[in-house]
Amino acid sequence: MPNILKITDFDAPELDIYARLSESQLLHYYEPNGGLFIAESPKVIERALDAGCEPVSFLLEWKHIAGQARDVLARCGTVPVYAADSDVLTRLTGFPLTRGMLCAMRRPRLSTVEHVCAGARRIAVLENVMNPTNIGAIFRSAAALGIDAVLLTPACSDPLYRRAIRVSMGTVFQIPWTFLDGADAGWPQPGIRRLQNLGFQTAAMALREDSVSIEDPRLTAAEKLAIVLGTEGDGLAPCTIADCDYTVRIPMSHGVDSLNVAAASAVAFWQLGVRHGT
């Protein structure tokens, strides 16, 4: 039975996580025992619940309690549900709620690189991709186009930022992922060596004269392939490109020299994803 609580005081401390705390503060909310993230919309929240994420509280419009939020709330027992009309919630949060529903959830513990890559044939590695919208779009393409896992360097935007989750349509809860961090998993040299020790050939997506075409049959024939994508604007670091097994480019026309990293990821995943593998 949902525990419905009418919002009467904007300054109530239990609403801080929705109204006054930054993404960084949510990340460290329960230090040293992890933090929180905010999932938005019933579909996305359902995918988070399916992945085993633990809800802490909900924020939603009154009209959705018996409507589109009903099934989600039925899964969550007596978790507090803070409710108000749409205009009240927009004033509280500073933005209109997608599908009228937010959920604060405990952040899951990050897996190891080995665990994330176990059984994977195609993975994406993101180097310093800092825009949450791009992160979300890359995850959505990864889920749709045959990528088994995603690894991120420490400077990447967090896949559990609210905007990244929303743009991904909740696929951040369906694709295994973790950060490449620590002395033995840092980037680029230790991380690339670790992937190679796990049996992956590495393909750096970069615009260079010595690049091979994305249609090169060696890429689709690779039993295990890591597709490495770089930051917005600058692309991959030269040392990353030098350490990878292949440098790969997407053929362009009409004088276009590059694609946004999210668009490039979709092209690369379509061509190199497991559905094309041997």
PDB file of C-alpha atoms in Angstrom:
ATOM      1  CA  MET A   1       0.000   0.000   0.000  1.00  0.00           C
ATOM      2  CA  PRO A   2       1.639   3.317  -1.059  1.00  0.00           C
ATOM      3  CA  ASN A   3       2.519   5.749   1.718  1.00  0.00           C
ATOM      4  CA  ILE A   4       1.109   8.962   0.181  1.00  0.00           C
ATOM      5  CA  LEU A   5       2.301  12.226   1.767  1.00  0.00           C
ATOM      6  CA  LYS A   6       0.970  15.604   0.639  1.00  0.00           C
ATOM      7  CA  ILE A   7       3.631  18.258   0.157  1.00  0.00           C
ATOM      8  CA  THR A   8       2.860  21.157   2.484  1.00  0.00           C
ATOM      9  CA  ASP A   9       6.321  22.573   3.198  1.00  0.00           C
ATOM     10  CA  PHE A  10       8.869  23.239   0.444  1.00  0.00           C
ATOM     11  CA  ASP A  11      11.629  23.410   3.087  1.00  0.00           C
ATOM     12  CA  ALA A  12      10.998  19.912   4.467  1.00  0.00           C
ATOM     13  CA  PRO A  13      14.391  18.142   4.673  1.00  0.00           C
ATOM     14  CA  GLU A  14      13.029  14.980   3.075  1.00  0.00           C
ATOM     15  CA  LEU A  15      12.529  16.996  -0.122  1.00  0.00           C
ATOM     16  CA  ASP A  16      16.155  18.167  -0.266  1.00  0.00           C
ATOM     17  CA  ILE A  17      17.119  15.328  -2.593  1.00  0.00           C
ATOM     18  CA  TYR A  18      14.654  16.603  -5.181  1.00  0.00           C
ATOM     19  CA  ALA A  19      14.903  20.360  -4.645  1.00  0.00           C
ATOM     20  CA  ARG A  20      18.246  21.413  -3.216  1.00  0.00           C
ATOM     21  CA  LEU A  21      20.993  18.818  -3.620  1.00  0.00           C
ATOM     22  CA  SER A  22      23.312  18.703  -6.633  1.00  0.00           C
ATOM     23  CA  GLU A  23      24.158  15.531  -8.532  1.00  0.00           C
ATOM     24  CA  SER A  24      27.527  15.524  -6.750  1.00  0.00           C
ATOM     25  CA  GLN A  25      25.881  15.782  -3.336  1.00  0.00           C
ATOM     26  CA  LEU A  26      23.517  12.934  -4.190  1.00  0.00           C
ATOM     27  CA  LEU A  27      26.510  10.859  -5.256  1.00  0.00           C
ATOM     28  CA  HIS A  28      27.940  11.108  -1.727  1.00  0.00           C
ATOM     29  CA  TYR A  29      24.643  11.169   0.194  1.00  0.00           C
ATOM     30  CA  TYR A  30      25.308   8.119   2.361  1.00  0.00           C
ATOM     31  CA  GLU A  31      29.099   8.404   2.593  1.00  0.00           C
ATOM     32  CA  PRO A  32      30.929   6.165   3.163  1.00  0.00           C
ATOM     33  CA  ASN A  33      28.146   3.804   2.092  1.00  0.00           C
ATOM     34  CA  GLY A  34      27.334   5.146  -1.341  1.00  0.00           C
ATOM     35  CA  GLY A  35      24.769   7.650  -2.534  1.00  0.00           C
ATOM     36  CA  LEU A  36      21.564   8.290  -4.422  1.00  0.00           C
ATOM     37  CA  PHE A  37      20.444   8.906  -7.970  1.00  0.00           C
ATOM     38  CA  ILE A  38      17.177  10.245  -9.392  1.00  0.00           C
ATOM     39  CA  ALA A  39      15.230   8.231 -11.975  1.00  0.00           C
ATOM     40  CA  GLU A  40      12.535   9.994 -13.996  1.00  0.00           C
ATOM     41  CA  SER A  41       9.341   8.609 -15.596  1.00  0.00           C
ATOM     42  CA  PRO A  42       7.531   5.310 -14.891  1.00  0.00           C
ATOM     43  CA  LYS A  43       9.249   3.363 -17.694  1.00  0.00           C
ATOM     44  CA  VAL A  44      12.727   4.344 -16.549  1.00  0.00           C
ATOM     45  CA  ILE A  45      11.887   3.658 -12.893  1.00  0.00           C
ATOM     46  CA  GLU A  46      10.520   0.233 -13.855  1.00  0.00           C
ATOM     47  CA  ARG A  47      13.795  -0.609 -15.586  1.00  0.00           C
ATOM     48  CA  ALA A  48      15.731   0.481 -12.499  1.00  0.00           C
ATOM     49  CA  LEU A  49      13.536  -1.693 -10.284  1.00  0.00           C
ATOM     50  CA  ASP A  50      13.958  -4.628 -12.675  1.00  0.00           C
ATOM     51  CA  ALA A  51      17.736  -4.203 -12.294  1.00  0.00           C
ATOM     52  CA  GLY A  52      17.419  -4.479  -8.505  1.00  0.00           C
ATOM     53  CA  CYS A  53      17.784  -0.804  -7.574  1.00  0.00           C
ATOM     54  CA  GLU A  54      16.313   0.125  -4.185  1.00  0.00           C
ATOM     55  CA  PRO A  55      13.795   3.019  -4.064  1.00  0.00           C
ATOM     56  CA  VAL A  56      14.053   5.531  -1.211  1.00  0.00           C
ATOM     57  CA  SER A  57      11.129   7.821  -2.027  1.00  0.00           C
ATOM     58  CA  PHE A  58       8.963   9.114  -4.876  1.00  0.00           C
ATOM     59  CA  LEU A  59       7.890  12.561  -6.027  1.00  0.00           C
ATOM     60  CA  LEU A  60       4.870  12.680  -8.349  1.00  0.00           C
ATOM     61  CA  GLU A  61       1.700  14.381  -9.438  1.00  0.00           C
ATOM     62  CA  TRP A  62      -1.517  13.483  -7.656  1.00  0.00           C
ATOM     63  CA  LYS A  63      -3.214  12.405 -10.864  1.00  0.00           C
ATOM     64  CA  HIS A  64      -0.624   9.685 -11.523  1.00  0.00           C
ATOM     65  CA  ILE A  65      -1.044   7.858  -8.209  1.00  0.00           C
ATOM     66  CA  ALA A  66      -3.977   5.852  -9.557  1.00  0.00           C
ATOM     67  CA  GLY A  67      -2.836   6.222 -13.170  1.00  0.00           C
ATOM     68  CA  GLN A  68       0.472   5.590 -14.896  1.00  0.00           C
ATOM     69  CA  ALA A  69       2.418   5.351 -11.601  1.00  0.00           C
ATOM     70  CA  ARG A  70       0.089   2.767 -10.056  1.00  0.00           C
ATOM     71  CA  ASP A  71       1.971  -0.369 -11.094  1.00  0.00           C
ATOM     72  CA  VAL A  72       5.345   1.083 -10.096  1.00  0.00           C
ATOM     73  CA  LEU A  73       4.091   2.116  -6.655  1.00  0.00           C
ATOM     74  CA  ALA A  74       2.528  -1.307  -6.134  1.00  0.00           C
ATOM     75  CA  ARG A  75       6.024  -2.830  -6.382  1.00  0.00           C
ATOM     76  CA  CYS A  76       7.483  -0.601  -3.674  1.00  0.00           C
ATOM     77  CA  GLY A  77       5.439  -1.260  -0.548  1.00  0.00           C
ATOM     78  CA  THR A  78       5.382   1.639   1.922  1.00  0.00           C
ATOM     79  CA  VAL A  79       8.182   3.719   0.387  1.00  0.00           C
ATOM     80  CA  PRO A  80       7.230   7.405   0.961  1.00  0.00           C
ATOM     81  CA  VAL A  81       5.410   9.045  -1.960  1.00  0.00           C
ATOM     82  CA  TYR A  82       5.472  12.870  -1.876  1.00  0.00           C
ATOM     83  CA  ALA A  83       2.641  14.210  -4.022  1.00  0.00           C
ATOM     84  CA  ALA A  84       1.375  17.554  -5.297  1.00  0.00           C
ATOM     85  CA  ASP A  85      -0.045  19.183  -8.413  1.00  0.00           C
ATOM     86  CA  SER A  86       2.187  19.689 -11.456  1.00  0.00           C
ATOM     87  CA  ASP A  87       2.796  23.416 -10.935  1.00  0.00           C
ATOM     88  CA  VAL A  88       3.852  22.820  -7.321  1.00  0.00           C
ATOM     89  CA  LEU A  89       6.334  20.136  -8.352  1.00  0.00           C
ATOM     90  CA  THR A  90       7.794  22.345 -11.085  1.00  0.00           C
ATOM     91  CA  ARG A  91       8.353  25.158  -8.569  1.00  0.00           C
ATOM     92  CA  LEU A  92       9.927  22.708  -6.140  1.00  0.00           C
ATOM     93  CA  THR A  93      12.352  21.027  -8.551  1.00  0.00           C
ATOM     94  CA  GLY A  94      12.891  23.816 -11.069  1.00  0.00           C
ATOM     95  CA  PHE A  95      11.883  21.687 -14.056  1.00  0.00           C
ATOM     96  CA  PRO A  96       8.758  19.942 -15.368  1.00  0.00           C
ATOM     97  CA  LEU A  97       8.704  16.264 -14.437  1.00  0.00           C
ATOM     98  CA  THR A  98       8.816  13.812 -17.332  1.00  0.00           C
ATOM     99  CA  ARG A  99       5.622  11.753 -17.089  1.00  0.00           C
ATOM    100  CA  GLY A 100       5.033  13.404 -13.711  1.00  0.00           C
ATOM    101  CA  MET A 101       7.215  11.096 -11.628  1.00  0.00           C
ATOM    102  CA  LEU A 102      10.644  11.022  -9.954  1.00  0.00           C
ATOM    103  CA  CYS A 103      12.181   8.336  -7.762  1.00  0.00           C
ATOM    104  CA  ALA A 104      15.223   8.631  -5.502  1.00  0.00           C
ATOM    105  CA  MET A 105      17.132   5.357  -5.435  1.00  0.00           C
ATOM    106  CA  ARG A 106      20.239   3.996  -3.771  1.00  0.00           C
ATOM    107  CA  ARG A 107      23.197   3.757  -6.110  1.00  0.00           C
ATOM    108  CA  PRO A 108      24.216   0.158  -6.832  1.00  0.00           C
ATOM    109  CA  ARG A 109      27.752  -0.920  -6.041  1.00  0.00           C
ATOM    110  CA  LEU A 110      30.053  -0.723  -9.065  1.00  0.00           C
ATOM    111  CA  SER A 111      31.231  -4.011 -10.534  1.00  0.00           C
ATOM    112  CA  THR A 112      34.788  -4.861 -11.512  1.00  0.00           C
ATOM    113  CA  VAL A 113      35.959  -4.634 -15.105  1.00  0.00           C
ATOM    114  CA  GLU A 114      36.274  -8.422 -15.192  1.00  0.00           C
ATOM    115  CA  HIS A 115      32.707  -8.936 -14.008  1.00  0.00           C
ATOM    116  CA  VAL A 116      31.275  -6.425 -16.481  1.00  0.00           C
ATOM    117  CA  CYS A 117      33.215  -7.959 -19.368  1.00  0.00           C
ATOM    118  CA  ALA A 118      32.522 -11.607 -18.497  1.00  0.00           C
ATOM    119  CA  GLY A 119      30.973 -13.257 -21.529  1.00  0.00           C
ATOM    120  CA  ALA A 120      31.031 -10.042 -23.559  1.00  0.00           C
ATOM    121  CA  ARG A 121      32.044 -10.053 -27.219  1.00  0.00           C
ATOM    122  CA  ARG A 122      31.571  -6.363 -27.959  1.00  0.00           C
ATOM    123  CA  ILE A 123      32.140  -3.560 -25.472  1.00  0.00           C
ATOM    124  CA  ALA A 124      32.319   0.218 -25.702  1.00  0.00           C
ATOM    125  CA  VAL A 125      35.004   2.216 -23.912  1.00  0.00           C
ATOM    126  CA  LEU A 126      34.291   5.918 -23.393  1.00  0.00           C
ATOM    127  CA  GLU A 127      37.255   8.237 -22.850  1.00  0.00           C
ATOM    128  CA  ASN A 128      36.399  11.516 -21.097  1.00  0.00           C
ATOM    129  CA  VAL A 129      32.899  11.851 -22.580  1.00  0.00           C
ATOM    130  CA  MET A 130      31.605  14.607 -20.320  1.00  0.00           C
ATOM    131  CA  ASN A 131      28.137  15.487 -21.631  1.00  0.00           C
ATOM    132  CA  PRO A 132      25.357  13.550 -19.838  1.00  0.00           C
ATOM    133  CA  THR A 133      23.165  13.736 -22.937  1.00  0.00           C
ATOM    134  CA  ASN A 134      25.865  12.030 -25.004  1.00  0.00           C
ATOM    135  CA  ILE A 135      26.361   9.397 -22.303  1.00  0.00           C
ATOM    136  CA  GLY A 136      22.650   8.624 -22.297  1.00  0.00           C
ATOM    137  CA  ALA A 137      22.455   8.477 -26.093  1.00  0.00           C
ATOM    138  CA  ILE A 138      25.476   6.162 -26.278  1.00  0.00           C
ATOM    139  CA  PHE A 139      23.931   3.772 -23.762  1.00  0.00           C
ATOM    140  CA  ARG A 140      20.668   3.713 -25.694  1.00  0.00           C
ATOM    141  CA  SER A 141      22.506   2.881 -28.917  1.00  0.00           C
ATOM    142  CA  ALA A 142      24.615   0.277 -27.117  1.00  0.00           C
ATOM    143  CA  ALA A 143      21.498  -1.482 -25.849  1.00  0.00           C
ATOM    144  CA  ALA A 144      19.851  -1.425 -29.258  1.00  0.00           C
ATOM    145  CA  LEU A 145      22.819  -2.334 -31.439  1.00  0.00           C
ATOM    146  CA  GLY A 146      24.562  -5.329 -29.938  1.00  0.00           C
ATOM    147  CA  ILE A 147      26.997  -3.926 -27.370  1.00  0.00           C
ATOM    148  CA  ASP A 148      27.379  -6.113 -24.283  1.00  0.00           C
ATOM    149  CA  ALA A 149      28.983  -3.677 -21.817  1.00  0.00           C
ATOM    150  CA  VAL A 150      30.300  -0.129 -21.396  1.00  0.00           C
ATOM    151  CA  LEU A 151      33.455   1.004 -19.614  1.00  0.00           C
ATOM    152  CA  LEU A 152      34.066   4.658 -18.749  1.00  0.00           C
ATOM    153  CA  THR A 153      37.215   6.549 -17.828  1.00  0.00           C
ATOM    154  CA  PRO A 154      37.037   8.514 -14.541  1.00  0.00           C
ATOM    155  CA  ALA A 155      36.529  11.890 -16.282  1.00  0.00           C
ATOM    156  CA  CYS A 156      33.341  10.720 -18.000  1.00  0.00           C
ATOM    157  CA  SER A 157      29.966  12.013 -16.899  1.00  0.00           C
ATOM    158  CA  ASP A 158      28.158   9.637 -14.534  1.00  0.00           C
ATOM    159  CA  PRO A 159      25.621   7.362 -16.308  1.00  0.00           C
ATOM    160  CA  LEU A 160      23.393   7.750 -13.235  1.00  0.00           C
ATOM    161  CA  TYR A 161      22.994  11.503 -13.581  1.00  0.00           C
ATOM    162  CA  ARG A 162      19.293  12.237 -14.037  1.00  0.00           C
ATOM    163  CA  ARG A 163      19.655  13.587 -17.577  1.00  0.00           C
ATOM    164  CA  ALA A 164      21.837  10.681 -18.712  1.00  0.00           C
ATOM    165  CA  ILE A 165      19.331   8.183 -17.316  1.00  0.00           C
ATOM    166  CA  ARG A 166      16.423   9.974 -18.993  1.00  0.00           C
ATOM    167  CA  VAL A 167      18.103  10.235 -22.417  1.00  0.00           C
ATOM    168  CA  SER A 168      19.105   6.568 -22.219  1.00  0.00           C
ATOM    169  CA  MET A 169      15.452   5.629 -21.563  1.00  0.00           C
ATOM    170  CA  GLY A 170      16.681   3.540 -18.640  1.00  0.00           C
ATOM    171  CA  THR A 171      19.093   1.399 -20.680  1.00  0.00           C
ATOM    172  CA  VAL A 172      21.832   2.361 -18.182  1.00  0.00           C
ATOM    173  CA  PHE A 173      20.114  -0.261 -16.007  1.00  0.00           C
ATOM    174  CA  GLN A 174      20.177  -2.909 -18.735  1.00  0.00           C
ATOM    175  CA  ILE A 175      23.753  -2.674 -20.045  1.00  0.00           C
ATOM    176  CA  PRO A 176      26.517  -3.707 -17.599  1.00  0.00           C
ATOM    177  CA  TRP A 177      28.965  -0.849 -17.001  1.00  0.00           C
ATOM    178  CA  THR A 178      31.657   0.385 -14.679  1.00  0.00           C
ATOM    179  CA  PHE A 179      34.428   2.957 -14.433  1.00  0.00           C
ATOM    180  CA  LEU A 180      38.041   2.193 -15.346  1.00  0.00           C
ATOM    181  CA  ASP A 181      39.750   3.338 -12.170  1.00  0.00           C
ATOM    182  CA  GLY A 182      42.521   2.374  -9.789  1.00  0.00           C
ATOM    183  CA  ALA A 183      46.151   1.597 -10.421  1.00  0.00           C
ATOM    184  CA  ASP A 184      45.475  -1.601 -12.374  1.00  0.00           C
ATOM    185  CA  ALA A 185      42.510  -0.310 -14.357  1.00  0.00           C
ATOM    186  CA  GLY A 186      43.545   3.289 -15.076  1.00  0.00           C
ATOM    187  CA  TRP A 187      43.567   4.738 -18.548  1.00  0.00           C
ATOM    188  CA  PRO A 188      44.947   4.498 -21.102  1.00  0.00           C
ATOM    189  CA  GLN A 189      47.908   2.104 -20.871  1.00  0.00           C
ATOM    190  CA  PRO A 190      46.878  -0.056 -17.880  1.00  0.00           C
ATOM    191  CA  GLY A 191      43.258  -0.201 -18.989  1.00  0.00           C
ATOM    192  CA  ILE A 192      44.042  -1.141 -22.586  1.00  0.00           C
ATOM    193  CA  ARG A 193      46.498  -3.785 -21.411  1.00  0.00           C
ATOM    194  CA  ARG A 194      43.846  -5.159 -19.070  1.00  0.00           C
ATOM    195  CA  LEU A 195      41.344  -5.424 -21.917  1.00  0.00           C
ATOM    196  CA  GLN A 196      43.892  -7.141 -24.115  1.00  0.00           C
ATOM    197  CA  ASN A 197      44.609  -9.620 -21.311  1.00  0.00           C
ATOM    198  CA  LEU A 198      40.870 -10.344 -21.265  1.00  0.00           C
ATOM    199  CA  GLY A 199      41.077 -11.239 -24.943  1.00  0.00           C
ATOM    200  CA  PHE A 200      39.785  -8.010 -26.489  1.00  0.00           C
ATOM    201  CA  GLN A 201      41.202  -6.388 -29.563  1.00  0.00           C
ATOM    202  CA  THR A 202      40.903  -2.625 -29.269  1.00  0.00           C
ATOM    203  CA  ALA A 203      39.592  -0.312 -31.990  1.00  0.00           C
ATOM    204  CA  ALA A 204      40.186   3.424 -31.537  1.00  0.00           C
ATOM    205  CA  MET A 205      37.625   5.535 -33.411  1.00  0.00           C
ATOM    206  CA  ALA A 206      39.745   8.403 -34.758  1.00  0.00           C
ATOM    207  CA  LEU A 207      40.232  10.555 -37.864  1.00  0.00           C
ATOM    208  CA  ARG A 208      43.762   9.756 -38.982  1.00  0.00           C
ATOM    209  CA  GLU A 209      45.417   9.089 -42.319  1.00  0.00           C
ATOM    210  CA  ASP A 210      46.499   5.619 -41.188  1.00  0.00           C
ATOM    211  CA  SER A 211      42.980   4.616 -40.064  1.00  0.00           C
ATOM    212  CA  VAL A 212      41.284   1.536 -41.457  1.00  0.00           C
ATOM    213  CA  SER A 213      37.689   1.729 -42.644  1.00  0.00           C
ATOM    214  CA  ILE A 214      34.969   0.698 -40.244  1.00  0.00           C
ATOM    215  CA  GLU A 215      34.050  -1.852 -42.929  1.00  0.00           C
ATOM    216  CA  ASP A 216      37.409  -3.634 -42.594  1.00  0.00           C
ATOM    217  CA  PRO A 217      36.557  -7.355 -42.288  1.00  0.00           C
ATOM    218  CA  ARG A 218      39.152  -7.871 -39.555  1.00  0.00           C
ATOM    219  CA  LEU A 219      36.985  -5.833 -37.209  1.00  0.00           C
ATOM    220  CA  THR A 220      33.778  -7.784 -37.721  1.00  0.00           C
ATOM    221  CA  ALA A 221      35.742 -11.041 -37.590  1.00  0.00           C
ATOM    222  CA  ALA A 222      37.275 -10.245 -34.194  1.00  0.00           C
ATOM    223  CA  GLU A 223      35.966 -12.645 -31.542  1.00  0.00           C
ATOM    224  CA  LYS A 224      36.113  -9.911 -28.874  1.00  0.00           C
ATOM    225  CA  LEU A 225      36.313  -6.232 -29.738  1.00  0.00           C
ATOM    226  CA  ALA A 226      36.467  -3.062 -27.611  1.00  0.00           C
ATOM    227  CA  ILE A 227      35.267   0.041 -29.471  1.00  0.00           C
ATOM    228  CA  VAL A 228      37.026   3.080 -27.992  1.00  0.00           C
ATOM    229  CA  LEU A 229      35.351   6.499 -28.349  1.00  0.00           C
ATOM    230  CA  GLY A 230      36.773   9.857 -27.336  1.00  0.00           C
ATOM    231  CA  THR A 231      35.661  13.095 -25.785  1.00  0.00           C
ATOM    232  CA  GLU A 232      33.540  15.701 -27.508  1.00  0.00           C
ATOM    233  CA  GLY A 233      35.667  18.011 -29.648  1.00  0.00           C
ATOM    234  CA  ASP A 234      39.183  16.637 -29.144  1.00  0.00           C
ATOM    235  CA  GLY A 235      38.456  12.940 -29.657  1.00  0.00           C
ATOM    236  CA  LEU A 236      40.834  10.302 -28.325  1.00  0.00           C
ATOM    237  CA  ALA A 237      44.206  11.149 -26.815  1.00  0.00           C
ATOM    238  CA  PRO A 238      47.179  10.325 -29.088  1.00  0.00           C
ATOM    239  CA  CYS A 239      48.579   7.894 -26.511  1.00  0.00           C
ATOM    240  CA  THR A 240      45.264   6.015 -26.453  1.00  0.00           C
ATOM    241  CA  ILE A 241      45.265   5.701 -30.241  1.00  0.00           C
ATOM    242  CA  ALA A 242      48.880   4.512 -30.214  1.00  0.00           C
ATOM    243  CA  ASP A 243      48.132   1.729 -27.715  1.00  0.00           C
ATOM    244  CA  CYS A 244      45.058   0.346 -29.518  1.00  0.00           C
ATOM    245  CA  ASP A 245      45.243  -2.502 -32.017  1.00  0.00           C
ATOM    246  CA  TYR A 246      43.348  -0.613 -34.734  1.00  0.00           C
ATOM    247  CA  THR A 247      42.608   2.990 -35.590  1.00  0.00           C
ATOM    248  CA  VAL A 248      39.214   3.120 -37.274  1.00  0.00           C
ATOM    249  CA  ARG A 249      37.376   5.841 -39.159  1.00  0.00           C
ATOM    250  CA  ILE A 250      33.849   6.225 -40.460  1.00  0.00           C
ATOM    251  CA  PRO A 251      33.903   7.241 -44.152  1.00  0.00           C
ATOM    252  CA  MET A 252      32.429  10.732 -44.641  1.00  0.00           C
ATOM    253  CA  SER A 253      31.010  12.651 -47.582  1.00  0.00           C
ATOM    254  CA  HIS A 254      30.134  16.260 -48.501  1.00  0.00           C
ATOM    255  CA  GLY A 255      33.240  17.538 -46.732  1.00  0.00           C
ATOM    256  CA  VAL A 256      31.989  16.574 -43.264  1.00  0.00           C
ATOM    257  CA  ASP A 257      35.032  15.796 -41.131  1.00  0.00           C
ATOM    258  CA  SER A 258      33.446  14.184 -38.068  1.00  0.00           C
ATOM    259  CA  LEU A 259      30.294  13.151 -36.221  1.00  0.00           C
ATOM    260  CA  ASN A 260      29.139  13.914 -32.711  1.00  0.00           C
ATOM    261  CA  VAL A 261      30.386  11.137 -30.415  1.00  0.00           C
ATOM    262  CA  ALA A 262      26.853   9.855 -29.803  1.00  0.00           C
ATOM    263  CA  ALA A 263      26.137   9.671 -33.550  1.00  0.00           C
ATOM    264  CA  ALA A 264      29.520   8.067 -34.211  1.00  0.00           C
ATOM    265  CA  SER A 265      28.845   5.467 -31.535  1.00  0.00           C
ATOM    266  CA  ALA A 266      25.564   4.462 -33.190  1.00  0.00           C
ATOM    267  CA  VAL A 267      27.289   3.980 -36.564  1.00  0.00           C
ATOM    268  CA  ALA A 268      30.133   2.004 -34.973  1.00  0.00           C
ATOM    269  CA  PHE A 269      27.813  -0.179 -32.892  1.00  0.00           C
ATOM    270  CA  TRP A 270      25.615  -0.926 -35.924  1.00  0.00           C
ATOM    271  CA  GLN A 271      28.570  -1.999 -38.026  1.00  0.00           C
ATOM    272  CA  LEU A 272      30.616  -3.754 -35.344  1.00  0.00           C
ATOM    273  CA  GLY A 273      28.004  -5.036 -32.863  1.00  0.00           C
ATOM    274  CA  VAL A 274      27.636  -8.725 -32.069  1.00  0.00           C
ATOM    275  CA  ARG A 275      24.960  -9.287 -34.687  1.00  0.00           C
ATOM    276  CA  HIS A 276      27.748  -8.846 -37.258  1.00  0.00           C
ATOM    277  CA  GLY A 277      30.263 -10.950 -35.346  1.00  0.00           C
ATOM    278  CA  THR A 278      31.292 -14.503 -36.223  1.00  0.00           C
TER     279      THR A 278
END
